[in-house]
Short mmCIF file of C-alpha atoms in Angstrom, two decimals:
data_model
loop_
_atom_site.label_atom_id
_atom_site.label_comp_id
_atom_site.label_asym_id
_atom_site.label_seq_id
_atom_site.Cartn_x
_atom_site.Cartn_y
_atom_site.Cartn_z
CA UNK A 1 -49.48 5.85 -0.60
CA UNK A 2 -47.64 6.93 2.52
CA UNK A 3 -43.89 7.48 2.65
CA UNK A 4 -43.54 4.29 4.72
CA UNK A 5 -45.43 2.26 2.11
CA UNK A 6 -43.42 3.84 -0.65
CA UNK A 7 -40.22 2.89 1.16
CA UNK A 8 -41.39 -0.71 1.60
CA UNK A 9 -42.36 -1.08 -2.05
CA UNK A 10 -39.23 0.54 -3.40
CA UNK A 11 -36.60 -1.76 -4.86
CA UNK A 12 -33.25 -1.75 -3.03
CA UNK A 13 -30.56 0.19 -4.78
CA UNK A 14 -28.21 -2.03 -6.71
CA UNK A 15 -24.66 -0.89 -6.19
CA UNK A 16 -22.64 -1.87 -9.25
CA UNK A 17 -19.70 -4.10 -8.31
CA UNK A 18 -16.57 -4.13 -10.36
CA UNK A 19 -15.48 -7.67 -11.10
CA UNK A 20 -11.68 -7.65 -11.10
CA UNK A 21 -11.37 -11.24 -12.34
CA UNK A 22 -11.39 -10.48 -16.11
CA UNK A 23 -8.62 -7.92 -15.59
CA UNK A 24 -6.65 -10.42 -13.48
CA UNK A 25 -7.06 -13.20 -16.07
CA UNK A 26 -5.93 -10.81 -18.80
CA UNK A 27 -2.84 -9.84 -16.80
CA UNK A 28 -1.97 -13.51 -16.24
CA UNK A 29 -2.35 -14.28 -19.96
CA UNK A 30 -0.17 -11.29 -20.87
CA UNK A 31 2.42 -12.48 -18.34
CA UNK A 32 2.48 -15.98 -19.87
CA UNK A 33 2.79 -14.50 -23.36
CA UNK A 34 5.62 -12.18 -22.28
CA UNK A 35 7.50 -15.07 -20.66
CA UNK A 36 7.02 -17.22 -23.78
CA UNK A 37 8.47 -14.45 -25.97
CA UNK A 38 11.43 -13.97 -23.64
CA UNK A 39 12.05 -17.74 -23.52
CA UNK A 40 12.11 -17.89 -27.32
CA UNK A 41 14.67 -15.09 -27.70
CA UNK A 42 17.75 -17.35 -27.22
CA UNK A 43 16.47 -19.67 -29.97
CA UNK A 44 15.81 -16.79 -32.35
CA UNK A 45 18.98 -14.78 -31.80
CA UNK A 46 21.36 -16.65 -29.50
CA UNK A 47 23.37 -13.52 -28.77
CA UNK A 48 25.07 -13.62 -25.35
CA UNK A 49 25.02 -9.82 -25.23
CA UNK A 50 21.25 -9.83 -25.71
CA UNK A 51 20.76 -12.38 -22.92
CA UNK A 52 23.02 -10.32 -20.63
CA UNK A 53 21.00 -7.22 -21.45
CA UNK A 54 17.71 -8.94 -20.58
CA UNK A 55 19.10 -10.24 -17.28
CA UNK A 56 20.24 -6.73 -16.32
CA UNK A 57 16.85 -5.37 -17.41
CA UNK A 58 15.19 -7.91 -15.10
CA UNK A 59 17.27 -6.73 -12.13
CA UNK A 60 16.85 -3.00 -12.79
CA UNK A 61 13.23 -3.36 -13.95
CA UNK A 62 12.14 -5.02 -10.70
CA UNK A 63 14.06 -2.43 -8.70
CA UNK A 64 12.63 0.58 -10.59
CA UNK A 65 9.05 -0.73 -10.65
CA UNK A 66 9.19 -1.40 -6.91
CA UNK A 67 10.42 2.16 -6.39
CA UNK A 68 7.46 3.41 -8.40
CA UNK A 69 5.10 1.70 -5.94
CA UNK A 70 6.42 4.28 -3.48
CA UNK A 71 6.91 7.28 -5.76
CA UNK A 72 4.11 7.02 -8.29
CA UNK A 73 1.38 5.24 -6.33
CA UNK A 74 1.97 6.47 -2.76
CA UNK A 75 3.78 9.78 -3.20
CA UNK A 76 6.76 8.65 -1.10
CA UNK A 77 9.96 9.79 -2.82
CA UNK A 78 12.66 7.53 -1.42
CA UNK A 79 16.31 8.48 -1.87
CA UNK A 80 17.37 5.27 -0.12
CA UNK A 81 15.49 2.51 -1.92
CA UNK A 82 18.79 1.21 -3.31
CA UNK A 83 19.72 -0.10 0.15
CA UNK A 84 17.30 -3.00 -0.39
CA UNK A 85 18.83 -3.75 -3.77
CA UNK A 86 22.20 -3.98 -2.02
CA UNK A 87 20.78 -5.99 0.89
CA UNK A 88 19.35 -8.49 -1.56
CA UNK A 89 22.70 -8.91 -3.32
CA UNK A 90 24.79 -9.14 -0.13
CA UNK A 91 22.26 -11.21 1.83
CA UNK A 92 21.96 -13.79 -0.93
CA UNK A 93 25.70 -13.86 -1.65
CA UNK A 94 26.68 -14.24 1.98
CA UNK A 95 24.08 -16.91 2.60
CA UNK A 96 25.38 -18.95 -0.33
CA UNK A 97 29.03 -18.46 0.63
CA UNK A 98 28.79 -18.99 4.38
CA UNK A 99 26.03 -21.57 4.78
CA UNK A 100 25.96 -23.54 1.52
CA UNK A 101 22.18 -23.88 1.65
CA UNK A 102 20.24 -24.62 -1.57
CA UNK A 103 19.48 -21.57 -3.71
CA UNK A 104 15.70 -21.53 -3.01
CA UNK A 105 16.42 -21.54 0.73
CA UNK A 106 18.90 -18.67 0.34
CA UNK A 107 16.35 -16.81 -1.78
CA UNK A 108 13.61 -17.12 0.86
CA UNK A 109 16.09 -16.41 3.67
CA UNK A 110 17.21 -13.20 1.97
CA UNK A 111 13.62 -12.07 1.54
CA UNK A 112 12.95 -12.81 5.22
CA UNK A 113 16.01 -10.77 6.26
CA UNK A 114 14.95 -7.91 3.99
CA UNK A 115 11.45 -8.00 5.44
CA UNK A 116 12.77 -7.60 9.00
CA UNK A 117 15.10 -4.73 8.03
CA UNK A 118 12.37 -3.02 5.98
CA UNK A 119 9.87 -3.22 8.83
CA UNK A 120 12.33 -1.60 11.25
CA UNK A 121 13.45 1.14 8.86
CA UNK A 122 9.99 1.68 7.40
CA UNK A 123 8.35 2.02 10.81
CA UNK A 124 10.58 5.05 11.39
CA UNK A 125 10.57 6.58 7.90
CA UNK A 126 6.88 6.45 7.00
CA UNK A 127 6.03 8.59 10.01
CA UNK A 128 7.78 11.46 8.25
CA UNK A 129 6.53 13.58 5.39
CA UNK A 130 7.94 14.48 1.99
CA UNK A 131 11.53 15.76 2.15
CA UNK A 132 12.11 14.40 5.66
CA UNK A 133 11.10 10.93 4.50
CA UNK A 134 13.46 11.23 1.52
CA UNK A 135 16.44 12.30 3.63
CA UNK A 136 15.94 9.75 6.39
CA UNK A 137 15.78 6.92 3.84
CA UNK A 138 19.00 8.30 2.36
CA UNK A 139 20.57 8.36 5.84
CA UNK A 140 19.69 4.68 6.38
CA UNK A 141 21.14 3.81 3.00
CA UNK A 142 24.43 5.55 3.87
CA UNK A 143 24.46 3.72 7.21
CA UNK A 144 24.13 0.34 5.48
CA UNK A 145 26.73 1.29 2.87
CA UNK A 146 29.17 2.35 5.59
CA UNK A 147 28.55 -0.93 7.43
CA UNK A 148 29.38 -2.88 4.27
CA UNK A 149 32.62 -0.93 3.83
CA UNK A 150 33.63 -1.24 7.48
CA UNK A 151 32.80 -4.90 8.07
CA UNK A 152 35.62 -6.20 5.87
CA UNK A 153 35.84 -9.65 7.46
CA UNK A 154 32.28 -10.38 6.38
CA UNK A 155 31.58 -8.26 3.30
CA UNK A 156 35.06 -7.83 1.83
CA UNK A 157 34.91 -4.05 2.32
CA UNK A 158 35.41 -1.94 -0.78
CA UNK A 159 36.48 -5.03 -2.77
CA UNK A 160 33.08 -6.67 -2.39
CA UNK A 161 32.39 -10.37 -1.89
CA UNK A 162 35.36 -12.36 -3.17
CA UNK A 163 35.46 -15.85 -4.57
CA UNK A 164 32.19 -15.75 -6.42
CA UNK A 165 28.78 -17.00 -5.35
CA UNK A 166 28.28 -20.79 -5.34
CA UNK A 167 25.40 -21.85 -7.57
CA UNK A 168 24.71 -25.55 -6.92
CA UNK A 169 22.02 -27.13 -9.13
CA UNK A 170 18.56 -27.65 -7.70
CA UNK A 171 15.49 -29.36 -9.19
CA UNK A 172 17.32 -29.80 -12.47
CA UNK A 173 18.12 -26.05 -12.69
CA UNK A 174 21.78 -25.07 -12.92
CA UNK A 175 22.16 -21.30 -12.54
CA UNK A 176 25.86 -21.52 -13.40
CA UNK A 177 24.55 -22.28 -16.90
CA UNK A 178 23.98 -18.94 -18.66
CA UNK A 179 20.76 -20.06 -20.37
CA UNK A 180 19.28 -21.38 -17.12
CA UNK A 181 20.17 -18.11 -15.38
CA UNK A 182 18.50 -16.19 -18.21
CA UNK A 183 15.27 -18.20 -17.98
CA UNK A 184 15.22 -17.93 -14.17
CA UNK A 185 15.75 -14.14 -14.36
CA UNK A 186 12.92 -13.80 -16.89
CA UNK A 187 10.62 -15.91 -14.70
CA UNK A 188 11.39 -13.77 -11.63
CA UNK A 189 10.84 -10.60 -13.66
CA UNK A 190 7.47 -11.70 -15.02
CA UNK A 191 6.25 -13.03 -11.67
CA UNK A 192 7.44 -9.89 -9.89
CA UNK A 193 5.77 -7.55 -12.38
CA UNK A 194 2.55 -9.58 -12.26
CA UNK A 195 2.45 -9.41 -8.46
CA UNK A 196 3.16 -5.67 -8.43
CA UNK A 197 0.46 -5.16 -11.06
CA UNK A 198 -2.06 -6.98 -8.86
CA UNK A 199 -1.04 -4.85 -5.89
CA UNK A 200 -1.46 -1.65 -7.92
CA UNK A 201 -4.89 -2.68 -9.22
CA UNK A 202 -6.21 -3.98 -5.89
CA UNK A 203 -8.33 -1.98 -3.42
CA UNK A 204 -5.10 -1.57 -1.44
CA UNK A 205 -3.48 0.01 -4.51
CA UNK A 206 -6.34 2.50 -4.81
CA UNK A 207 -6.00 3.24 -1.10
CA UNK A 208 -2.38 4.15 -1.78
CA UNK A 209 -3.48 6.56 -4.51
CA UNK A 210 -5.91 8.18 -2.09
CA UNK A 211 -3.12 8.59 0.48
CA UNK A 212 -0.90 10.10 -2.22
CA UNK A 213 -3.58 12.61 -3.22
CA UNK A 214 -4.79 13.57 0.25
CA UNK A 215 -3.42 11.70 3.26
CA UNK A 216 -5.40 13.86 5.69
CA UNK A 217 -8.73 13.01 4.08
CA UNK A 218 -7.76 9.32 3.88
CA UNK A 219 -7.03 9.34 7.60
CA UNK A 220 -10.30 11.18 8.27
CA UNK A 221 -12.40 8.47 6.61
CA UNK A 222 -10.76 5.78 8.73
CA UNK A 223 -7.76 4.57 6.74
CA UNK A 224 -4.72 3.69 8.82
CA UNK A 225 -2.26 5.73 6.75
CA UNK A 226 0.83 4.69 8.70
CA UNK A 227 0.06 0.97 8.31
CA UNK A 228 -0.70 1.30 4.59
CA UNK A 229 2.55 3.21 3.99
CA UNK A 230 4.56 0.70 6.00
CA UNK A 231 2.99 -2.21 4.10
CA UNK A 232 3.88 -0.81 0.68
CA UNK A 233 7.36 0.19 1.93
CA UNK A 234 8.03 -3.44 2.94
CA UNK A 235 6.55 -4.90 -0.25
CA UNK A 236 8.63 -2.55 -2.39
CA UNK A 237 11.74 -3.54 -0.42
CA UNK A 238 11.11 -7.25 -1.14
CA UNK A 239 10.85 -6.68 -4.88
CA UNK A 240 13.97 -4.48 -4.86
CA UNK A 241 15.85 -7.23 -3.00
CA UNK A 242 14.76 -9.72 -5.67
CA UNK A 243 16.33 -7.44 -8.26
CA UNK A 244 19.51 -7.37 -6.17
CA UNK A 245 19.62 -11.16 -6.03
CA UNK A 246 19.33 -11.39 -9.82
CA UNK A 247 22.22 -8.95 -10.15
CA UNK A 248 24.30 -10.91 -7.61
CA UNK A 249 23.74 -14.11 -9.57
CA UNK A 250 24.60 -12.35 -12.83
CA UNK A 251 27.93 -10.90 -11.65
CA UNK A 252 28.54 -13.77 -9.18
CA UNK A 253 29.29 -11.31 -6.41
CA UNK A 254 28.13 -8.25 -4.53
CA UNK A 255 29.81 -4.84 -4.41
CA UNK A 256 29.37 -1.74 -2.24
CA UNK A 257 28.09 0.19 -5.26
CA UNK A 258 24.93 -1.91 -5.10
CA UNK A 259 24.06 -0.24 -1.80
CA UNK A 260 25.43 3.25 -2.52
CA UNK A 261 23.15 6.27 -2.88
CA UNK A 262 23.82 6.42 -6.62
CA UNK A 263 21.77 3.24 -7.17
CA UNK A 264 18.78 5.07 -5.67
CA UNK A 265 19.52 8.03 -7.94
CA UNK A 266 19.54 5.69 -10.92
CA UNK A 267 16.16 4.34 -9.80
CA UNK A 268 14.71 7.87 -9.73
CA UNK A 269 16.30 8.58 -13.12
CA UNK A 270 14.81 5.39 -14.61
CA UNK A 271 11.36 6.38 -13.37
CA UNK A 272 11.76 9.84 -14.87
CA UNK A 273 12.77 8.30 -18.19
CA UNK A 274 9.92 5.81 -18.39
CA UNK A 275 7.18 7.61 -16.48
CA UNK A 276 5.45 7.12 -13.15
CA UNK A 277 1.76 7.16 -14.11
CA UNK A 278 1.85 4.03 -16.27
CA UNK A 279 2.65 0.65 -14.73
CA UNK A 280 5.23 -0.36 -17.36
CA UNK A 281 6.88 3.07 -17.41
CA UNK A 282 9.73 2.07 -15.05
CA UNK A 283 10.35 -1.12 -17.05
CA UNK A 284 10.66 0.91 -20.26
CA UNK A 285 12.83 3.39 -18.37
CA UNK A 286 15.14 0.58 -17.23
CA UNK A 287 15.67 -0.55 -20.81
CA UNK A 288 16.29 3.02 -21.99
CA UNK A 289 18.69 3.63 -19.12
CA UNK A 290 20.78 0.54 -19.85
CA UNK A 291 20.86 1.27 -23.61
CA UNK A 292 21.86 4.88 -22.93
CA UNK A 293 24.44 3.92 -20.35
CA UNK A 294 26.04 1.23 -22.53
CA UNK A 295 26.03 3.35 -25.69
CA UNK A 296 27.19 6.62 -24.20
CA UNK A 297 29.90 4.98 -22.08
CA UNK A 298 31.26 3.29 -25.19
CA UNK A 299 31.32 6.51 -27.21
CA UNK A 300 32.58 9.10 -24.76
CA UNK A 301 34.14 9.44 -21.35
CA UNK A 302 31.77 12.36 -20.63
CA UNK A 303 28.79 10.08 -20.21
CA UNK A 304 27.66 12.01 -17.13
CA UNK A 305 27.15 15.16 -19.21
CA UNK A 306 25.18 13.30 -21.87
CA UNK A 307 22.95 11.63 -19.31
CA UNK A 308 22.41 15.02 -17.67
CA UNK A 309 21.25 16.46 -21.00
CA UNK A 310 18.85 13.54 -21.40
CA UNK A 311 17.42 14.23 -17.95
CA UNK A 312 16.93 17.91 -18.87
CA UNK A 313 15.16 16.90 -22.08
CA UNK A 314 12.66 14.73 -20.22
CA UNK A 315 12.25 17.11 -17.28
CA UNK A 316 11.97 20.40 -19.20
CA UNK A 317 11.04 19.27 -22.72
CA UNK A 318 8.50 16.48 -22.28
CA UNK A 319 7.83 17.21 -18.58
CA UNK A 320 6.99 13.51 -18.20
CA UNK A 321 8.41 10.07 -18.87
CA UNK A 322 8.31 8.41 -22.28
CA UNK A 323 5.42 6.03 -21.53
CA UNK A 324 3.40 8.83 -19.92
CA UNK A 325 3.96 10.95 -23.05
CA UNK A 326 2.96 8.14 -25.43
CA UNK A 327 -0.20 7.21 -23.46
CA UNK A 328 -1.26 10.86 -23.23
CA UNK A 329 -0.61 11.39 -26.95
CA UNK A 330 -2.76 8.39 -27.89
CA UNK A 331 -5.54 9.55 -25.54
CA UNK A 332 -5.56 12.99 -27.17
CA UNK A 333 -5.70 11.46 -30.66
CA UNK A 334 -8.55 9.17 -29.61
CA UNK A 335 -10.40 12.13 -28.11
CA UNK A 336 -9.91 14.21 -31.26
CA UNK A 337 -11.14 11.33 -33.45
CA UNK A 338 -14.23 10.98 -31.24
CA UNK A 339 -15.06 14.66 -31.63
CA UNK A 340 -14.76 14.45 -35.42
CA UNK A 341 -16.99 11.39 -35.63
CA UNK A 342 -20.58 12.17 -36.79
#
């Protein structure tokens, strides 16, 4: 048999294809289950403090997880991601105060405004590498913060938006009702996390990991690195703005602190607490951060020192976030059990 005949008779290679649908269905089922559990909490406990805590977790969890799309998945350490949290709060608050449009319209309008701002800022920032990217994002955040402080006639300056945010009912939902606000915040949290999970597990998410590990090689094999970075920068900004809108609804206002550099620092801190290699690490970090902040602030005025010690413990002691540590510990135990098995 000649080589040509051999080639004709040979069976074509079957390239195994990974079917992502089972994983996607499982994520959707987990999301429904998580929302059902959160919706049942008010019936089981009925504590206003608990509902407040969950609403704040929703705002900070969306913000921190969106930051991890940049830090953990793409290797872009942003010191200015908090500007989109502040833009979401101010954009939504101003739209409700000045225009009186229905809440869904203000929600979509705020996302559209954030998208435009993120495209402009991202197109500049993602061209830069590492520390330059971090500092330029910080510079844009300080620019937006200074604008908020200076434009008193619109933003209220250092006093923030005054008079509260109108929350007219829509489709039978009244967000001035605390329970309705809680359910809406939980729904936004679950939907946001589900969407970010799908992004992280998609081919685009794995492209981001490749860019994080070796951007030069990714560019060499034909990936448009700049476009991929800009896309994830804009997507992360939209989720951060959603967190800002939840916070604006919760406090019925918007304040310059929402757009200050410290909110970005808190986002980095939350990711360090929870971990950046597991998807739910930032969410766990957000809960830990709020518990720590509330507890330590109540016990001592030196809460900054205590939080600093906690950071040192995670950075020097564990050298990873809590979820990263737990996942690695379970993997080691599973590996050890496998070696002992006959």
